[in-house]
């Protein structure tokens, strides 16, 4: 799997194959081996979260994820070492949980299972709750980003672009869901509409 992931990353190293693309595109890069992975095997994940992030988001996405994660851990640890943390034991426990998750994610890419990101959010929240808090330590002498008009405008603009980009795929998914409840003849029209709205998604063509 990791060899296939590296081959796919080599084909699109900068931006990757797109979020969630692994199950639909990894077969292009796998080489079947008798008794190991048969031809036509459906592989849902690369069994390594860093590699899957790189495969789907490219080296750019992987570097950003690592930078954001590293910055979070570094700030929490700095708060503990400087004595600014309100509950150092809670912060260290949260960081330990994140560290354990990081080790586990080297051998799996199961973030699509809801319990995994929820657990990550809980331990990250523990680390943050025990830290210095906003306005102290992590943001000395500065107002919160949310108080800035430019920051709010940037968030609104990003949201507007994201919503605009998701309209067609969401409509396609809606038509696909309708097709599942119809007879074959009527379903064909809904599937054709879904394919027209999101032509790059192979699932609708397969149906």
C-alpha atoms as a printed R data frame, in Angstrom:
    type eleno elety resid chain resno       x       y       z
1   ATOM     1    CA   UNK     A     1   0.000   0.000   0.000
2   ATOM     2    CA   UNK     A     2   2.721   2.482   0.891
3   ATOM     3    CA   UNK     A     3   4.508   1.780  -2.389
4   ATOM     4    CA   UNK     A     4   1.294   2.576  -4.255
5   ATOM     5    CA   UNK     A     5   0.862   5.713  -2.163
6   ATOM     6    CA   UNK     A     6   4.363   6.891  -2.986
7   ATOM     7    CA   UNK     A     7   3.808   6.252  -6.689
8   ATOM     8    CA   UNK     A     8   0.600   8.275  -6.548
9   ATOM     9    CA   UNK     A     9   2.335  11.060  -4.642
10  ATOM    10    CA   UNK     A    10   5.073  11.109  -7.256
11  ATOM    11    CA   UNK     A    11   2.451  11.643  -9.955
12  ATOM    12    CA   UNK     A    12   0.922  14.654  -8.171
13  ATOM    13    CA   UNK     A    13   3.480  15.791  -5.595
14  ATOM    14    CA   UNK     A    14   2.343  19.362  -4.993
15  ATOM    15    CA   UNK     A    15  -1.430  19.185  -4.363
16  ATOM    16    CA   UNK     A    16  -2.146  15.441  -4.360
17  ATOM    17    CA   UNK     A    17  -5.213  13.663  -5.689
18  ATOM    18    CA   UNK     A    18  -7.782  15.531  -3.603
19  ATOM    19    CA   UNK     A    19  -9.457  14.984  -0.215
20  ATOM    20    CA   UNK     A    20 -11.081  11.566   0.030
21  ATOM    21    CA   UNK     A    21  -9.572  10.403  -3.264
22  ATOM    22    CA   UNK     A    22  -7.697   7.382  -1.896
23  ATOM    23    CA   UNK     A    23 -10.396   4.698  -2.370
24  ATOM    24    CA   UNK     A    24 -11.179   5.911  -5.888
25  ATOM    25    CA   UNK     A    25  -7.675   6.437  -7.258
26  ATOM    26    CA   UNK     A    26  -5.245   4.203  -5.381
27  ATOM    27    CA   UNK     A    27  -5.962   1.247  -7.686
28  ATOM    28    CA   UNK     A    28  -4.162   3.146 -10.440
29  ATOM    29    CA   UNK     A    29  -0.906   2.822  -8.503
30  ATOM    30    CA   UNK     A    30  -1.157  -0.603  -6.867
31  ATOM    31    CA   UNK     A    31   0.669  -3.593  -8.298
32  ATOM    32    CA   UNK     A    32  -1.170  -6.830  -7.403
33  ATOM    33    CA   UNK     A    33   0.893  -9.587  -5.782
34  ATOM    34    CA   UNK     A    34  -0.342 -13.185  -5.660
35  ATOM    35    CA   UNK     A    35  -1.498 -14.090  -2.174
36  ATOM    36    CA   UNK     A    36  -1.001 -10.538  -0.892
37  ATOM    37    CA   UNK     A    37  -3.306  -8.093  -2.646
38  ATOM    38    CA   UNK     A    38  -5.403  -9.563  -5.468
39  ATOM    39    CA   UNK     A    39  -6.351  -7.626  -8.615
40  ATOM    40    CA   UNK     A    40  -9.455  -5.540  -8.112
41  ATOM    41    CA   UNK     A    41  -8.934  -5.192  -4.351
42  ATOM    42    CA   UNK     A    42 -10.750  -2.145  -2.990
43  ATOM    43    CA   UNK     A    43  -8.329  -0.325  -0.699
44  ATOM    44    CA   UNK     A    44 -10.005   2.336   1.417
45  ATOM    45    CA   UNK     A    45  -6.914   3.743   3.116
46  ATOM    46    CA   UNK     A    46  -3.126   3.698   2.924
47  ATOM    47    CA   UNK     A    47  -2.727   2.477   6.532
48  ATOM    48    CA   UNK     A    48  -0.532   5.489   7.318
49  ATOM    49    CA   UNK     A    49  -2.129   8.856   7.993
50  ATOM    50    CA   UNK     A    50   0.918  10.993   7.073
51  ATOM    51    CA   UNK     A    51   1.254   9.159   3.757
52  ATOM    52    CA   UNK     A    52  -2.468   9.451   3.076
53  ATOM    53    CA   UNK     A    53  -2.429  13.184   3.821
54  ATOM    54    CA   UNK     A    54   0.462  13.568   1.384
55  ATOM    55    CA   UNK     A    55  -1.327  11.411  -1.206
56  ATOM    56    CA   UNK     A    56  -4.561  13.396  -0.994
57  ATOM    57    CA   UNK     A    57  -3.245  16.908  -0.257
58  ATOM    58    CA   UNK     A    58   0.275  16.700  -1.666
59  ATOM    59    CA   UNK     A    59   3.502  17.702   0.024
60  ATOM    60    CA   UNK     A    60   2.000  21.160   0.551
61  ATOM    61    CA   UNK     A    61  -0.878  19.785   2.602
62  ATOM    62    CA   UNK     A    62   1.363  17.462   4.615
63  ATOM    63    CA   UNK     A    63   3.743  20.304   5.511
64  ATOM    64    CA   UNK     A    64   0.823  22.517   6.578
65  ATOM    65    CA   UNK     A    65  -0.708  19.772   8.731
66  ATOM    66    CA   UNK     A    66   2.637  19.061  10.397
67  ATOM    67    CA   UNK     A    67   3.282  22.778  10.936
68  ATOM    68    CA   UNK     A    68  -0.125  23.406  12.532
69  ATOM    69    CA   UNK     A    69   0.172  20.321  14.752
70  ATOM    70    CA   UNK     A    70   3.728  21.175  15.736
71  ATOM    71    CA   UNK     A    71   2.792  24.764  16.575
72  ATOM    72    CA   UNK     A    72  -0.074  23.597  18.799
73  ATOM    73    CA   UNK     A    73   2.154  21.147  20.707
74  ATOM    74    CA   UNK     A    74   5.009  23.643  21.012
75  ATOM    75    CA   UNK     A    75   2.737  26.360  22.451
76  ATOM    76    CA   UNK     A    76   1.172  24.012  24.985
77  ATOM    77    CA   UNK     A    77   4.590  22.686  26.072
78  ATOM    78    CA   UNK     A    78   5.933  26.232  26.370
79  ATOM    79    CA   UNK     A    79   3.033  27.105  28.655
80  ATOM    80    CA   UNK     A    80   3.834  24.127  30.884
81  ATOM    81    CA   UNK     A    81   7.569  24.910  31.034
82  ATOM    82    CA   UNK     A    82   7.026  28.619  31.743
83  ATOM    83    CA   UNK     A    83   4.511  27.988  34.523
84  ATOM    84    CA   UNK     A    84   1.709  29.802  32.659
85  ATOM    85    CA   UNK     A    85  -0.468  26.689  32.327
86  ATOM    86    CA   UNK     A    86  -3.520  26.741  34.572
87  ATOM    87    CA   UNK     A    87  -3.456  22.942  34.946
88  ATOM    88    CA   UNK     A    88  -0.078  21.544  33.827
89  ATOM    89    CA   UNK     A    89  -1.062  17.931  34.524
90  ATOM    90    CA   UNK     A    90  -4.123  18.231  32.278
91  ATOM    91    CA   UNK     A    91  -2.062  19.800  29.503
92  ATOM    92    CA   UNK     A    92   0.618  17.107  29.713
93  ATOM    93    CA   UNK     A    93  -2.053  14.392  29.722
94  ATOM    94    CA   UNK     A    94  -3.596  15.891  26.588
95  ATOM    95    CA   UNK     A    95  -0.203  16.107  24.878
96  ATOM    96    CA   UNK     A    96   0.506  12.494  25.836
97  ATOM    97    CA   UNK     A    97  -2.782  11.466  24.255
98  ATOM    98    CA   UNK     A    98  -1.895  13.355  21.078
99  ATOM    99    CA   UNK     A    99   1.516  11.702  21.046
100 ATOM   100    CA   UNK     A   100  -0.038   8.251  21.378
101 ATOM   101    CA   UNK     A   101  -2.469   9.075  18.581
102 ATOM   102    CA   UNK     A   102   0.413  10.224  16.410
103 ATOM   103    CA   UNK     A   103   2.154   6.872  16.873
104 ATOM   104    CA   UNK     A   104  -1.052   4.949  16.127
105 ATOM   105    CA   UNK     A   105  -1.713   6.994  12.978
106 ATOM   106    CA   UNK     A   106   1.615   5.906  11.543
107 ATOM   107    CA   UNK     A   107  -0.008   2.493  11.015
108 ATOM   108    CA   UNK     A   108  -3.582   3.456  10.138
109 ATOM   109    CA   UNK     A   109  -5.522   6.202   8.376
110 ATOM   110    CA   UNK     A   110  -8.870   5.697  10.061
111 ATOM   111    CA   UNK     A   111  -9.962   9.321  10.480
112 ATOM   112    CA   UNK     A   112 -13.118   8.459   8.543
113 ATOM   113    CA   UNK     A   113 -14.237   6.473  11.613
114 ATOM   114    CA   UNK     A   114 -15.993   9.093  13.722
115 ATOM   115    CA   UNK     A   115 -14.590   7.912  17.050
116 ATOM   116    CA   UNK     A   116 -11.005   8.670  15.974
117 ATOM   117    CA   UNK     A   117 -11.313  12.419  15.237
118 ATOM   118    CA   UNK     A   118 -13.598  12.774  18.264
119 ATOM   119    CA   UNK     A   119 -10.907  11.221  20.473
120 ATOM   120    CA   UNK     A   120  -8.293  13.522  18.940
121 ATOM   121    CA   UNK     A   121 -10.518  16.537  19.588
122 ATOM   122    CA   UNK     A   122 -10.999  15.476  23.225
123 ATOM   123    CA   UNK     A   123  -7.294  15.108  24.004
124 ATOM   124    CA   UNK     A   124  -6.464  18.308  22.108
125 ATOM   125    CA   UNK     A   125  -9.170  20.054  24.129
126 ATOM   126    CA   UNK     A   126  -7.611  18.700  27.332
127 ATOM   127    CA   UNK     A   127  -4.233  20.131  26.347
128 ATOM   128    CA   UNK     A   128  -5.801  23.479  25.475
129 ATOM   129    CA   UNK     A   129  -8.001  23.651  28.567
130 ATOM   130    CA   UNK     A   130  -5.036  23.165  30.861
131 ATOM   131    CA   UNK     A   131  -2.987  25.822  29.083
132 ATOM   132    CA   UNK     A   132  -2.729  29.535  29.635
133 ATOM   133    CA   UNK     A   133  -5.967  30.438  27.890
134 ATOM   134    CA   UNK     A   134  -6.618  33.204  25.368
135 ATOM   135    CA   UNK     A   135  -5.091  36.543  26.247
136 ATOM   136    CA   UNK     A   136  -2.318  34.922  28.296
137 ATOM   137    CA   UNK     A   137   0.796  33.074  27.291
138 ATOM   138    CA   UNK     A   138  -0.114  31.947  23.806
139 ATOM   139    CA   UNK     A   139  -1.325  35.413  22.716
140 ATOM   140    CA   UNK     A   140   0.556  37.912  24.927
141 ATOM   141    CA   UNK     A   141  -0.745  41.449  24.734
142 ATOM   142    CA   UNK     A   142  -2.793  40.861  21.575
143 ATOM   143    CA   UNK     A   143  -6.509  40.758  20.922
144 ATOM   144    CA   UNK     A   144  -8.162  37.639  19.627
145 ATOM   145    CA   UNK     A   145  -8.079  37.155  15.837
146 ATOM   146    CA   UNK     A   146 -11.869  37.081  15.823
147 ATOM   147    CA   UNK     A   147 -11.909  40.752  16.904
148 ATOM   148    CA   UNK     A   148 -10.232  41.855  13.666
149 ATOM   149    CA   UNK     A   149 -12.489  43.012  10.826
150 ATOM   150    CA   UNK     A   150  -9.978  41.763   8.249
151 ATOM   151    CA   UNK     A   151  -9.963  38.337   9.911
152 ATOM   152    CA   UNK     A   152 -13.754  38.147   9.856
153 ATOM   153    CA   UNK     A   153 -13.893  39.192   6.208
154 ATOM   154    CA   UNK     A   154 -11.301  36.531   5.342
155 ATOM   155    CA   UNK     A   155 -13.368  33.856   7.105
156 ATOM   156    CA   UNK     A   156 -16.561  34.964   5.330
157 ATOM   157    CA   UNK     A   157 -14.786  35.000   1.953
158 ATOM   158    CA   UNK     A   158 -13.340  31.543   2.532
159 ATOM   159    CA   UNK     A   159 -16.762  30.238   3.543
160 ATOM   160    CA   UNK     A   160 -18.399  31.745   0.470
161 ATOM   161    CA   UNK     A   161 -15.824  30.170  -1.866
162 ATOM   162    CA   UNK     A   162 -16.161  26.796  -0.115
163 ATOM   163    CA   UNK     A   163 -19.961  26.857  -0.338
164 ATOM   164    CA   UNK     A   164 -19.839  27.825  -4.009
165 ATOM   165    CA   UNK     A   165 -17.466  24.954  -4.745
166 ATOM   166    CA   UNK     A   166 -19.650  22.452  -2.891
167 ATOM   167    CA   UNK     A   167 -22.968  23.317  -4.524
168 ATOM   168    CA   UNK     A   168 -22.563  21.056  -7.571
169 ATOM   169    CA   UNK     A   169 -21.179  18.000  -5.679
170 ATOM   170    CA   UNK     A   170 -23.922  18.356  -3.070
171 ATOM   171    CA   UNK     A   171 -26.621  18.493  -5.756
172 ATOM   172    CA   UNK     A   172 -25.041  15.433  -7.392
173 ATOM   173    CA   UNK     A   173 -25.131  13.534  -4.098
174 ATOM   174    CA   UNK     A   174 -28.786  14.501  -3.668
175 ATOM   175    CA   UNK     A   175 -29.647  13.145  -7.126
176 ATOM   176    CA   UNK     A   176 -27.708   9.959  -6.378
177 ATOM   177    CA   UNK     A   177 -29.619   9.445  -3.119
178 ATOM   178    CA   UNK     A   178 -32.895   9.892  -5.018
179 ATOM   179    CA   UNK     A   179 -31.787   7.303  -7.567
180 ATOM   180    CA   UNK     A   180 -31.353   4.697  -4.829
181 ATOM   181    CA   UNK     A   181 -35.077   4.903  -4.040
182 ATOM   182    CA   UNK     A   182 -36.272   4.585  -7.644
183 ATOM   183    CA   UNK     A   183 -36.782   1.764 -10.109
184 ATOM   184    CA   UNK     A   184 -34.008   1.103 -12.620
185 ATOM   185    CA   UNK     A   185 -35.532   3.106 -15.466
186 ATOM   186    CA   UNK     A   186 -36.214   6.198 -13.364
187 ATOM   187    CA   UNK     A   187 -32.929   5.858 -11.468
188 ATOM   188    CA   UNK     A   188 -30.932   6.078 -14.702
189 ATOM   189    CA   UNK     A   189 -32.049   9.670 -15.225
190 ATOM   190    CA   UNK     A   190 -31.075  10.684 -11.698
191 ATOM   191    CA   UNK     A   191 -27.684   8.995 -12.053
192 ATOM   192    CA   UNK     A   192 -27.101  10.764 -15.357
193 ATOM   193    CA   UNK     A   193 -27.896  14.082 -13.686
194 ATOM   194    CA   UNK     A   194 -25.523  13.272 -10.817
195 ATOM   195    CA   UNK     A   195 -22.761  12.381 -13.272
196 ATOM   196    CA   UNK     A   196 -23.285  15.621 -15.183
197 ATOM   197    CA   UNK     A   197 -23.038  17.655 -11.970
198 ATOM   198    CA   UNK     A   198 -19.903  15.872 -10.721
199 ATOM   199    CA   UNK     A   199 -18.288  14.176 -13.736
200 ATOM   200    CA   UNK     A   200 -14.957  13.487 -12.031
201 ATOM   201    CA   UNK     A   201 -16.512  11.302  -9.305
202 ATOM   202    CA   UNK     A   202 -16.358   7.702 -10.650
203 ATOM   203    CA   UNK     A   203 -18.955   6.210  -8.292
204 ATOM   204    CA   UNK     A   204 -21.898   7.600 -10.259
205 ATOM   205    CA   UNK     A   205 -20.516   6.216 -13.524
206 ATOM   206    CA   UNK     A   206 -19.966   2.819 -11.900
207 ATOM   207    CA   UNK     A   207 -23.632   2.691 -10.865
